[in-house]
Coordinates of C-alpha atoms in Angstrom, one line a residue:
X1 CA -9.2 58.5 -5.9
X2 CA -7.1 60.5 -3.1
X3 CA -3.9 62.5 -3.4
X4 CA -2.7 59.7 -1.6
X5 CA -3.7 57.0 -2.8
X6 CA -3.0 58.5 -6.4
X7 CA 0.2 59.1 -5.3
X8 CA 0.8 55.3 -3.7
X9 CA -0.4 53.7 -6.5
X10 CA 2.4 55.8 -8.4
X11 CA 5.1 55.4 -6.4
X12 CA 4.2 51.1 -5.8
X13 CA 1.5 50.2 -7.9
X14 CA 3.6 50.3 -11.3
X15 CA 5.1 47.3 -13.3
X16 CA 8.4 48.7 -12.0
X17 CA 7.9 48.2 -8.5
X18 CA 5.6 45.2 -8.9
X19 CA 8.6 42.6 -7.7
X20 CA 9.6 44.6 -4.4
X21 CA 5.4 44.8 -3.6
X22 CA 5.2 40.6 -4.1
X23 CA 8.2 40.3 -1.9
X24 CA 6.9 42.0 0.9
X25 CA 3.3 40.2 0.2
X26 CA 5.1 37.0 0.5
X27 CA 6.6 37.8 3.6
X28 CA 3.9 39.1 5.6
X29 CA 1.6 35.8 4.2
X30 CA 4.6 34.3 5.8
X31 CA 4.0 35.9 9.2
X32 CA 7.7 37.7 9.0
X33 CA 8.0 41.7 9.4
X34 CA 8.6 44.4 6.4
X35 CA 11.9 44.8 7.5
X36 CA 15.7 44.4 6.1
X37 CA 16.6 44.5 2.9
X38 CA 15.5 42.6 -0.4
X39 CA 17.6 42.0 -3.9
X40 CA 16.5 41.8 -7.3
X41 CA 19.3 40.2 -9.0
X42 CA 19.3 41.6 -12.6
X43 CA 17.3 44.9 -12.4
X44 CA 16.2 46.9 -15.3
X45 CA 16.8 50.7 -15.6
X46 CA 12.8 51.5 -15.6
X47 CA 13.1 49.1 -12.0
X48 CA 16.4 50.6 -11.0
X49 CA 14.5 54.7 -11.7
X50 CA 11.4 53.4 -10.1
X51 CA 13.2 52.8 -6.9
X52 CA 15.1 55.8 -7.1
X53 CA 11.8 58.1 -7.3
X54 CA 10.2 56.2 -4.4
X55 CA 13.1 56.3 -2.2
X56 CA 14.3 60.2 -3.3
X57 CA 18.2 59.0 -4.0
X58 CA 20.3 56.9 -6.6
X59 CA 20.0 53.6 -6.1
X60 CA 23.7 52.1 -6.8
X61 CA 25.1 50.4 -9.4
X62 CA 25.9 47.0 -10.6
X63 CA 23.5 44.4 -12.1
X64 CA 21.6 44.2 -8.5
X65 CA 19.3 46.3 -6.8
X66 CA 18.9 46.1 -3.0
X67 CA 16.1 47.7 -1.4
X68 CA 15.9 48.4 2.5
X69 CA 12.3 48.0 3.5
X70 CA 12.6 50.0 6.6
X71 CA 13.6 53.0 4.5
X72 CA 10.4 52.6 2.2
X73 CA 8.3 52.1 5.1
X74 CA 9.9 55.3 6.8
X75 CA 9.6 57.0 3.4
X76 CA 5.9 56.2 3.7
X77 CA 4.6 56.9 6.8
X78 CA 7.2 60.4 6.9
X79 CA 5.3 61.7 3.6
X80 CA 1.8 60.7 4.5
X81 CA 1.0 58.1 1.5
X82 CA 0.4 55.2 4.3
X83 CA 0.0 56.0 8.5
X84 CA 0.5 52.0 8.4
X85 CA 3.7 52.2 6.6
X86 CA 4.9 49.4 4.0
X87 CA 2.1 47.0 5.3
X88 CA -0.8 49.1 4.8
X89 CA 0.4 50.1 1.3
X90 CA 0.6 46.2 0.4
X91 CA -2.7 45.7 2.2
X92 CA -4.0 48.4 0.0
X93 CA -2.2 47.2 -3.3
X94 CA -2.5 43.2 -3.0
X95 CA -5.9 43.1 -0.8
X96 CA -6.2 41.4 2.6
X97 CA -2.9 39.3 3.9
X98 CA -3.3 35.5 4.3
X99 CA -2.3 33.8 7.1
X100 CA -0.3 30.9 5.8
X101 CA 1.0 29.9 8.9
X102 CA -2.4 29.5 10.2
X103 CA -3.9 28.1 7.0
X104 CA -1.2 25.3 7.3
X105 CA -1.4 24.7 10.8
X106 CA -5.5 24.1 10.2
X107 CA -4.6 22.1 7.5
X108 CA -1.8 19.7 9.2
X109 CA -4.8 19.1 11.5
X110 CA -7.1 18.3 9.4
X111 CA -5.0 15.6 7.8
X112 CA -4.0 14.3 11.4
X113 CA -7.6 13.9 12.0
X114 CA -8.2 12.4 8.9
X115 CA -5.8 9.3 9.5
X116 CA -6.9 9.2 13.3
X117 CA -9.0 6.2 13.2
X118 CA -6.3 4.4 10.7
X119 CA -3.7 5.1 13.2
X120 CA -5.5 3.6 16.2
X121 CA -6.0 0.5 14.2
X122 CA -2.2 0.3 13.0
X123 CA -1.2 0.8 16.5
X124 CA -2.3 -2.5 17.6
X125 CA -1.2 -4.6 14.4
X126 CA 2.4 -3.8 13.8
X127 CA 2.4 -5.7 10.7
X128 CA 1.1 -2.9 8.9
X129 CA 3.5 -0.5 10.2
X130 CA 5.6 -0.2 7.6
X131 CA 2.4 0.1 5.2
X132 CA 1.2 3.3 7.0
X133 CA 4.7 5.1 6.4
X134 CA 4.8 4.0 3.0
X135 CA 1.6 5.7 2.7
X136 CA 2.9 9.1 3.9
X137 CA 6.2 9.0 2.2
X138 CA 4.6 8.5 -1.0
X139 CA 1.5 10.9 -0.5
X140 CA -0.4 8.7 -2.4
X141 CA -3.9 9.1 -0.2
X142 CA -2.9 12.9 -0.9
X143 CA -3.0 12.1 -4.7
X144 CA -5.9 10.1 -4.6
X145 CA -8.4 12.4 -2.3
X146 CA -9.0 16.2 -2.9
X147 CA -9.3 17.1 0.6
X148 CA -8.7 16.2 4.3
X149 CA -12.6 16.1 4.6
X150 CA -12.3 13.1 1.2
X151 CA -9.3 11.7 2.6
X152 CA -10.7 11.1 6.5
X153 CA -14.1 9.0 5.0
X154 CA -11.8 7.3 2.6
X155 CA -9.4 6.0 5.6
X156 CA -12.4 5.7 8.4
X157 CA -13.8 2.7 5.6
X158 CA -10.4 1.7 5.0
X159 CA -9.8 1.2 9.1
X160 CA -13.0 -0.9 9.3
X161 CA -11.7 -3.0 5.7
X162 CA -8.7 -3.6 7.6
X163 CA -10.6 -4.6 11.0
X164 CA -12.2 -7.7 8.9
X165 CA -8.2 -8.9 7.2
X166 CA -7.3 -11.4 7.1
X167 CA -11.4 -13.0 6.8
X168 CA -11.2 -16.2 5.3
X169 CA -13.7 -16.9 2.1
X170 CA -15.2 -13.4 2.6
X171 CA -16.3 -12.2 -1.0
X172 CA -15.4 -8.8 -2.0
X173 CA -18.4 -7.3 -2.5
X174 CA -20.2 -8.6 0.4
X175 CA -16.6 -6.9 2.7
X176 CA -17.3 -3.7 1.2
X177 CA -21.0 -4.0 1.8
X178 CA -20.4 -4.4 5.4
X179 CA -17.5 -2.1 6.1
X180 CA -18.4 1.0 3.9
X181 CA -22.3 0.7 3.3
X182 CA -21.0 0.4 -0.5
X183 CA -21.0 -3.3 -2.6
X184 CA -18.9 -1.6 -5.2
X185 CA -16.4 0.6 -2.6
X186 CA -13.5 -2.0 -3.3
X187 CA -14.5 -2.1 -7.2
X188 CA -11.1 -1.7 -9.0
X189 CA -10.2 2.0 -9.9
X190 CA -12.2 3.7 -7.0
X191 CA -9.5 5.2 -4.7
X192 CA -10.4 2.9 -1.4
X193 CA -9.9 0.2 -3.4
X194 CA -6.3 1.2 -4.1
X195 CA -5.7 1.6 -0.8
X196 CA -6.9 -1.4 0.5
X197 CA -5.3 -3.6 -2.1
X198 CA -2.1 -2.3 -0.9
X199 CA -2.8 -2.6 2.7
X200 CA -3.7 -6.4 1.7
X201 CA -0.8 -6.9 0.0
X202 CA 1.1 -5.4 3.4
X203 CA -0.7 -8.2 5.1
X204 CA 0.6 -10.9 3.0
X205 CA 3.8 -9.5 3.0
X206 CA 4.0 -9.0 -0.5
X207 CA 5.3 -4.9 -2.6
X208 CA 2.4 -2.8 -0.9
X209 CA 2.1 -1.3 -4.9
X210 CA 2.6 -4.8 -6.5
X211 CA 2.1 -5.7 -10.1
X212 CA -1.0 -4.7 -12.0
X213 CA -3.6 -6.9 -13.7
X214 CA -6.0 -8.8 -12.6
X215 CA -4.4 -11.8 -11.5
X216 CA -2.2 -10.2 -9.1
X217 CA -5.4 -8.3 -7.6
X218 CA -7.0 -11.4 -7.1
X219 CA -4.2 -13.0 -5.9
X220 CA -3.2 -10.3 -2.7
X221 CA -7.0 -10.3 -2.3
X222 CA -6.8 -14.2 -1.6
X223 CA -3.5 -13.8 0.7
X224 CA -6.3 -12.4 3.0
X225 CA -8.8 -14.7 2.4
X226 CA -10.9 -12.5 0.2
X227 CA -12.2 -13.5 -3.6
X228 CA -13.5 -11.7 -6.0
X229 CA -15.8 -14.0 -6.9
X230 CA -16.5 -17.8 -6.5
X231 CA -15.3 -19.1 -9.9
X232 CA -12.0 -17.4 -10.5
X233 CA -11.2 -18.7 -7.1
X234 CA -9.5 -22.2 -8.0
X235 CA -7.6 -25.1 -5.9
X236 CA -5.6 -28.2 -7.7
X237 CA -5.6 -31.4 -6.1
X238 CA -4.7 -35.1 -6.4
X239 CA -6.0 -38.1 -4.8
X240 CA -8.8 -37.1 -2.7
X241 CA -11.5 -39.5 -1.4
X242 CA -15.3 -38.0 -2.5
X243 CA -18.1 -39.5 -1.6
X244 CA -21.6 -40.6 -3.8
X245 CA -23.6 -38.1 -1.8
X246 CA -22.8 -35.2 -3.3
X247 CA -21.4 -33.7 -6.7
X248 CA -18.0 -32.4 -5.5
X249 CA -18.0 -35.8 -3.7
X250 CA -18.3 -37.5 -6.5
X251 CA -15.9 -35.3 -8.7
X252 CA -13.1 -36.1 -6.5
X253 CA -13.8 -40.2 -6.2
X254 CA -13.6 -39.7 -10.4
X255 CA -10.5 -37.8 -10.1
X256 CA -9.1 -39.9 -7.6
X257 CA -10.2 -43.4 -9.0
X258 CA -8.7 -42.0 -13.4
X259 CA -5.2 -40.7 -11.2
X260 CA -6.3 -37.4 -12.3
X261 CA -5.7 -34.0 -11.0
X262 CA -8.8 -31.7 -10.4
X263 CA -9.3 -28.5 -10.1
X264 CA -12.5 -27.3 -7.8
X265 CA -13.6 -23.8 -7.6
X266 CA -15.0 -22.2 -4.2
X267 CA -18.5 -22.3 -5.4
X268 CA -18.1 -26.1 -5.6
X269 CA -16.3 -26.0 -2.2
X270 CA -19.1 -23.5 -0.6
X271 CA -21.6 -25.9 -1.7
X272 CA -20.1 -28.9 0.0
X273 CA -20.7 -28.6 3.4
X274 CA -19.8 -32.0 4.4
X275 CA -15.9 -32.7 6.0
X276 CA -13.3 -34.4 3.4
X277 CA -12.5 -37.2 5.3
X278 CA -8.1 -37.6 5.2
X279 CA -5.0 -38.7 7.0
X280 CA -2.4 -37.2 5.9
X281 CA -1.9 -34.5 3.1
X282 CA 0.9 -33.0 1.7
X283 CA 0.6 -29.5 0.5
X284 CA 3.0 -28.6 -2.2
X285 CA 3.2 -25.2 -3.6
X286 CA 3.7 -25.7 -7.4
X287 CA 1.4 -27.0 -10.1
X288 CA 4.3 -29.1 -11.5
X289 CA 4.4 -31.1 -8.3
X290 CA 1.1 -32.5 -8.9
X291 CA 1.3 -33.3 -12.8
X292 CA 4.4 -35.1 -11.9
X293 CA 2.4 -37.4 -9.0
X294 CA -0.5 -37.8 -11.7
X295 CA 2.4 -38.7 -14.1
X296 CA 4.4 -41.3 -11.9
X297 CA 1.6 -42.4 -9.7
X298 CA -1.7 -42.1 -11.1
X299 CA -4.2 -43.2 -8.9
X300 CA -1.9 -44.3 -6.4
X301 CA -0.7 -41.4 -5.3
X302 CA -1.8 -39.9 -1.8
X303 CA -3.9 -37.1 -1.1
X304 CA -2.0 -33.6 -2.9
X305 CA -3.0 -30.6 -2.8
X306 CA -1.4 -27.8 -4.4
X307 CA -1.2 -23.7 -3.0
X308 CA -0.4 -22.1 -6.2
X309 CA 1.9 -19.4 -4.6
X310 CA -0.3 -17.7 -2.7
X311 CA -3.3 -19.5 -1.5
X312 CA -6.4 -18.6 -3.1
X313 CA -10.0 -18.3 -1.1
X314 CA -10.5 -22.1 -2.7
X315 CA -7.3 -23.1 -1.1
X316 CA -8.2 -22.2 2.2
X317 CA -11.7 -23.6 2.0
X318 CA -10.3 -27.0 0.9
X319 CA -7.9 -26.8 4.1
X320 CA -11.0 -26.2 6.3
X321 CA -13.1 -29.1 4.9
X322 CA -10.0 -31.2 5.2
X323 CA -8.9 -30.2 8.5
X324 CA -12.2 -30.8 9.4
X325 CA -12.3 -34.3 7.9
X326 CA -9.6 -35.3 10.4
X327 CA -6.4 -34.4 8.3
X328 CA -2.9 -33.4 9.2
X329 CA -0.6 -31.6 7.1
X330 CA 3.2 -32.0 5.5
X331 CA 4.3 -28.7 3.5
X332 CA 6.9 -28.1 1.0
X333 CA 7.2 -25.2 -1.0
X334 CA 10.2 -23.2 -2.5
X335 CA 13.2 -22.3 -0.5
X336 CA 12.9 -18.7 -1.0
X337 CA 11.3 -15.7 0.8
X338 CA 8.6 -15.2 -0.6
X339 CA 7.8 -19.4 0.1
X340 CA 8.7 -18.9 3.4
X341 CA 6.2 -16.3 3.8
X342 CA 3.3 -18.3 1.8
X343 CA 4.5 -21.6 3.9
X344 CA 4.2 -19.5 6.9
X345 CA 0.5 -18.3 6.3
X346 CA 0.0 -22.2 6.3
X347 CA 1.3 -23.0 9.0
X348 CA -0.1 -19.8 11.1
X349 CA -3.8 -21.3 9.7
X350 CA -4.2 -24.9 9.7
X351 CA -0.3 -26.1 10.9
X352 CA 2.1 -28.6 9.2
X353 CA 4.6 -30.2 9.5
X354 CA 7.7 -29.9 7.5
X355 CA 7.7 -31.8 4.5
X356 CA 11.2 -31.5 2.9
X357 CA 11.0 -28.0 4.1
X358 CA 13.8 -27.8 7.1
X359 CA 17.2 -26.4 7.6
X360 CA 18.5 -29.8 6.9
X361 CA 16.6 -30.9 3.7
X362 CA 17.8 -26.5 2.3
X363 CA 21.7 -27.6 2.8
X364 CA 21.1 -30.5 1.1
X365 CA 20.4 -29.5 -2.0
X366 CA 23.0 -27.5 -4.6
X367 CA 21.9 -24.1 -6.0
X368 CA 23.5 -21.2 -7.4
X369 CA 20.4 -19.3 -7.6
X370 CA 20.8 -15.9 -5.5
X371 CA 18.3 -14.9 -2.9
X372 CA 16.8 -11.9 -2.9
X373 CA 13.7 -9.8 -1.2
X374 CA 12.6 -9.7 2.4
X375 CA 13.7 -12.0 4.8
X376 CA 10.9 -13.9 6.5
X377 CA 10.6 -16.6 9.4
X378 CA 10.2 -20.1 9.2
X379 CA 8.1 -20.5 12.8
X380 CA 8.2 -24.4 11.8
X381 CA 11.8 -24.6 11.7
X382 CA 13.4 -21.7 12.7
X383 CA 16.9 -22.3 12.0
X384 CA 15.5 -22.7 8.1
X385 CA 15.3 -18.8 7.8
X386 CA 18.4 -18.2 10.1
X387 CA 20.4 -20.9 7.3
X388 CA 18.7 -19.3 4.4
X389 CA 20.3 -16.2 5.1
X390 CA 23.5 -17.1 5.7
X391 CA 24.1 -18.9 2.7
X392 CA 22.0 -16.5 0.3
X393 CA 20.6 -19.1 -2.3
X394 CA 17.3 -20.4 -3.3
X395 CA 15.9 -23.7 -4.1
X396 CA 13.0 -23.7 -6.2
X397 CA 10.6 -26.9 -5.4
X398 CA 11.3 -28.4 -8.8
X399 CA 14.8 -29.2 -8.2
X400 CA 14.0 -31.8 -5.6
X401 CA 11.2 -33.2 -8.0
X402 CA 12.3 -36.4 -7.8
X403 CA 12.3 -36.5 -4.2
X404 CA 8.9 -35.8 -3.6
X405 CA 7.2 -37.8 -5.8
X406 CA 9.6 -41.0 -4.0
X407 CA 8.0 -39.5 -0.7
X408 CA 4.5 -39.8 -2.3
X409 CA 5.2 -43.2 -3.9
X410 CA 6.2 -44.9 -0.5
X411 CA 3.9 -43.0 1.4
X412 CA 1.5 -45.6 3.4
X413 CA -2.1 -46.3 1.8

């Protein structure tokens, strides 16, 4: 070892001096000059002597110690320790300087990259604005990927997931087989498939981190048309004419002719092929609208079919084959947001008309039940939203029970 560098490593390389040597390391990573003057706020007497030998004079009094790098970098360069002055001797100390600046700049572009082709593709469906700043104000694709390179394959699959939504009866496995080369990419627990449950749930309008379990994953998934698989998927329904040709034909003429509800799965409705033949059917959106009918009616009772809340893959296909079979549609559902929003993916898929479910038939009926969540429209009516806001109540379909089921009892045959 040198005179000099003996005698560098004396004056800065000791525990005493190891504070003022970090500071200056931290400001050069920094990009900012040696210069000025930096404060330890309680210094010790070993720190306090320390800076005294380096700088040749006492260093004050008080609790504090302030330090003016340009007098140690004078001190250096003057007495020969460093020709580069205070940076060369932290240079020499510390090792090489980062460039954090730099290093940050590189990596803000990285990450811009990364969301690039996720960013085209929200640019041309506002409804998933709000999604996409959710997603940076929570950092949550910083949480679930290591690094920009991670992130930007995780969000160039999740751009071509979102590209398919909403896809009627698309199963799950075979969307991720398509979009990302990968039947299990949108298995639960792999990071993509967080990330594109919330951007489903963003779709259908519902919490973009929603409730766990596995019936609320299955449910945002079937807000967008997608199931998980084809038995879970279920649809309730009263007084459908089947058919003798095939067996969810004939499942439905039992049902219908016993005044039965029945439930049909979208393997059942996948198989069937054939068009439901049907005037008129009311949609209703609870399960205790059609055990009432079945109750009252029996096999009377028109052609029901029930949502569920948010309609599953089932409910959807049953629309189709339905629609298909000639049918119209009446809906009722709750008289909140969330119903407006469910009654509104109805009506933006197969149409209705109001059943029950106007501005005039939501003032007519007394509630002191207070409305909360989202607004959302009501493109059937729209002066239902525009009153539901103003007078800040909801109506949950079971208070105007009664109603309905005299609608469905005088209802033509």
């Amino acid at each position: 070892m040198s005179g000099a560098e003996e005698r560098l490593r004396r004056l800065l390389g000791g525990e005493e001096t190891a504070w003022l040597v970090d500071r200056v390391h931290r400001r050069l990573e920094q990009g900012r000059p040696p210069t000025g003057t930096v404060t330890l706020a309680t210094a010790t007497p070993g720190q306090r002597r320390a800076i005294e030998v380096l700088l040749g004079r006492r260093a004050g009094a008080g609790a504090s110690l302030s330090v003016s790098l340009d007098d140690v970098d004078r001190m250096l360069r003057d007495s020969g320790v460093t020709d580069g002055g205070l940076r060369e001797a932290v240079v020499r100390l510390r090792g090489p300087i980062r460039d954090l600046a730099g290093e940050n700049a590189a990596q803000a572009a990285a990450w811009k990259r990364a969301f690039a082709r996720l960013d085209a593709l929200v640019a041309d469906r506002s409804e998933l604005a709000g999604w996409r700043s959710w997603l940076e104000s929570t950092g949550v694709v910083r949480r679930l990927t290591a690094t920009a390179d991670e992130a930007r394959t995780s969000l160039d699959r999740l751009a071509a997931v979102l590209a398919r939504l909403p896809s009627p009866g698309l199963p799950l496995g075979r969307l991720a087989a398509e979009t990302c080369g990968d039947a299990h990419a949108l298995d639960e627990g792999r990071p993509l498939a967080t990330l594109a449950l919330s951007a489903a749930r963003a779709l259908a309008g519902l919490p973009y981190a929603g409730e766990g379990g596995a019936d609320a994953r299955r449910a945002a998934w079937a807000a967008v048309g997608v199931h998980l698989d084809d038995l879970s998927s279920l649809v309730l329904c009263l007084g459908l004419s089947g058919d003798g040709r095939t067996p969810t034909g004939r499942m439905l003429s039992a049902a219908k002719a016993a005044g039965e509800p029945c439930v049909l799965t979208l393997r059942q409705l996948r198989r069937h092929e054939r068009p439901i033949p049907a005037g008129l059917v009311r949609i209703c959106e609870n399960p205790v609208v059609v055990a009432a009918a079945a109750d009252e009616l029996g096999p009377a009772c028109p052609p029901l079919v029930c949502g569920g809340g948010r309609p599953s893959a089932a409910v959807w296909r049953l629309l189709e084959l339905l629609a298909r079979g000639g049918a119209k549609f009446a809906y009722h559902g709750d008289f909140d947001w969330g119903g407006l929003a469910i009654a509104a993916a109805v009506h933006e898929r197969v149409g209705f008309a109001p059943w029950r479910f106007d501005a005039a038939s939501y003032a007519a009926v007394p509630s002191a039940a207070p409305l909360t969540g989202r607004p959302c429209p009501s493109p059937w009516d729209p002066e239902l939203a525009s009153a539901m806001a103003r007078r800040g109540v909801r109506v949950e379909e079971e208070l105007v029970l009664p109603e309905l089921i005299a609608d469905l009892g005088s209802a033509p045959p």
